[in-house]
Coordinates of C-alpha atoms in Angstrom, one line a residue:
M225 CA 0.0 0.0 0.0
E226 CA 1.2 3.5 -0.9
M227 CA 0.1 6.7 1.0
I228 CA 0.5 10.0 -0.7
A229 CA -0.2 13.3 1.0
R230 CA -2.2 15.7 -1.2
N231 CA -1.7 19.4 -0.3
P232 CA -2.2 21.5 -3.3
A233 CA -0.2 24.8 -3.2
N234 CA -2.8 26.7 -5.3
G235 CA -6.5 27.0 -5.2
V236 CA -7.1 26.1 -1.5
Y237 CA -6.0 27.5 1.8
P238 CA -2.8 26.1 3.3
T239 CA -2.8 23.4 6.0
S240 CA -1.1 23.7 9.4
P241 CA 1.6 21.1 10.2
D242 CA -0.8 18.9 12.2
Y243 CA -3.0 17.8 9.2
I244 CA -3.2 17.4 5.5
H245 CA -6.0 18.2 3.0
A246 CA -6.2 14.6 1.6
L247 CA -4.4 11.3 1.7
E248 CA -4.3 9.2 -1.4
V249 CA -4.2 5.5 -0.5
R250 CA -3.0 3.3 -3.4
H251 CA -3.7 -0.4 -3.5
P252 CA -5.0 -1.0 0.0
S253 CA -5.8 -4.7 0.8
R254 CA -8.0 -3.9 3.8
L255 CA -10.0 -1.0 5.3
L256 CA -10.9 -0.8 9.0
F257 CA -13.7 1.6 10.0
V258 CA -13.6 2.2 13.7
S259 CA -16.6 3.6 15.6
G260 CA -16.4 6.6 17.7
T261 CA -14.1 5.5 20.6
M262 CA -14.4 7.2 24.1
G263 CA -12.1 7.6 27.0
L264 CA -13.6 4.7 28.9
D265 CA -11.7 2.1 31.0
H266 CA -12.2 -1.6 30.8
E267 CA -15.3 -1.3 33.0
G268 CA -16.9 1.4 30.9
M269 CA -16.1 4.2 33.2
A270 CA -14.9 7.6 31.8
A271 CA -11.7 9.0 33.1
A272 CA -12.2 12.0 35.3
D273 CA -10.4 14.5 33.1
L274 CA -9.6 15.4 29.5
E275 CA -6.0 14.2 29.6
G276 CA -7.2 10.8 31.1
Q277 CA -9.8 10.4 28.5
L278 CA -7.4 11.1 25.7
E279 CA -5.0 8.5 27.1
L280 CA -7.7 6.0 27.3
I281 CA -9.0 6.8 23.8
W282 CA -5.6 6.2 22.2
S283 CA -5.1 3.1 24.3
N284 CA -8.5 1.8 23.2
L285 CA -7.8 2.7 19.5
R286 CA -4.4 0.9 19.6
A287 CA -6.1 -2.2 21.0
I288 CA -8.8 -2.1 18.3
L289 CA -6.1 -1.6 15.6
T290 CA -4.1 -4.5 17.1
S291 CA -7.1 -6.8 16.9
A292 CA -6.9 -6.2 13.1
D293 CA -3.1 -6.6 12.9
M294 CA -2.8 -2.8 12.4
T295 CA -1.1 0.1 14.2
V296 CA -1.5 3.8 14.3
D297 CA 0.6 3.9 11.2
N298 CA -2.4 2.5 9.4
I299 CA -4.7 5.4 10.3
V300 CA -5.7 7.3 7.1
R301 CA -8.5 9.4 8.4
L302 CA -9.5 10.7 11.9
T303 CA -12.5 12.7 13.2
S304 CA -12.7 14.1 16.7
Y305 CA -15.9 15.1 18.4
L306 CA -15.2 17.5 21.2
S307 CA -17.8 18.5 23.9
N308 CA -16.0 21.9 24.3
G309 CA -13.9 24.0 21.9
A310 CA -11.4 24.6 24.6
F311 CA -10.3 20.9 24.3
M312 CA -9.0 21.5 20.8
E313 CA -5.3 22.0 21.6
A314 CA -5.1 19.0 24.1
N315 CA -6.8 16.8 21.4
Q316 CA -4.4 18.0 18.7
N317 CA -1.4 17.4 21.0
A318 CA -2.6 13.9 21.9
R319 CA -3.2 13.0 18.3
L320 CA 0.3 14.2 17.3
R321 CA 1.8 12.2 20.1
A322 CA -0.1 9.1 19.2
L323 CA 0.7 9.3 15.5
N324 CA 4.3 10.3 16.2
G325 CA 3.8 13.6 14.4
R326 CA 2.4 12.0 11.2
A327 CA -0.3 14.3 9.7
V328 CA -3.5 12.7 8.4
P329 CA -6.8 14.1 7.1
T330 CA -8.6 15.2 10.3
T331 CA -11.7 17.0 11.3
A332 CA -12.7 18.3 14.9
I333 CA -16.4 18.9 15.5
I334 CA -17.9 20.5 18.7
V335 CA -20.8 18.4 19.8
E336 CA -23.2 17.6 22.7
T337 CA -22.2 14.3 24.0
L338 CA -24.7 11.6 25.1
R339 CA -23.3 11.9 28.6
D340 CA -21.8 14.9 30.4
D341 CA -18.8 12.9 31.5
W342 CA -17.8 12.0 27.9
L343 CA -15.5 14.9 26.9
V344 CA -14.1 13.6 23.6
E345 CA -14.7 10.8 21.1
I346 CA -12.6 9.9 18.1
E347 CA -13.4 7.7 15.1
I348 CA -10.8 6.5 12.6
I349 CA -10.4 4.8 9.2
A350 CA -7.4 2.6 8.9
A351 CA -6.0 0.8 5.8
D352 CA -3.2 -1.6 4.9

């Protein structure tokens, strides 16, 4: 599989270093669509704060990817759902740490969560 970042220099606004406009995936053999994943522990309890939830989210995503014989390197698209716009920077930093600085197409959306203690949810698409 080949992944090619697509960031045209003309005709569209520039990206920032933490995301790209598009990612062309050539010849994937499998696609994995992961539901929105929350910062819940093994018993389904949310971590008490944003940092704890982000750590659990990425731990949960790594476990899901592992179950498909994939890693975070296989992520080709990411959407974050934040219950508060003030969480943008912490979410961005957690994503960059988890992806080792690799930029992927990403969107962050401010939403009302189903429960007040769910601060952020992330869904991904992975390919290999």
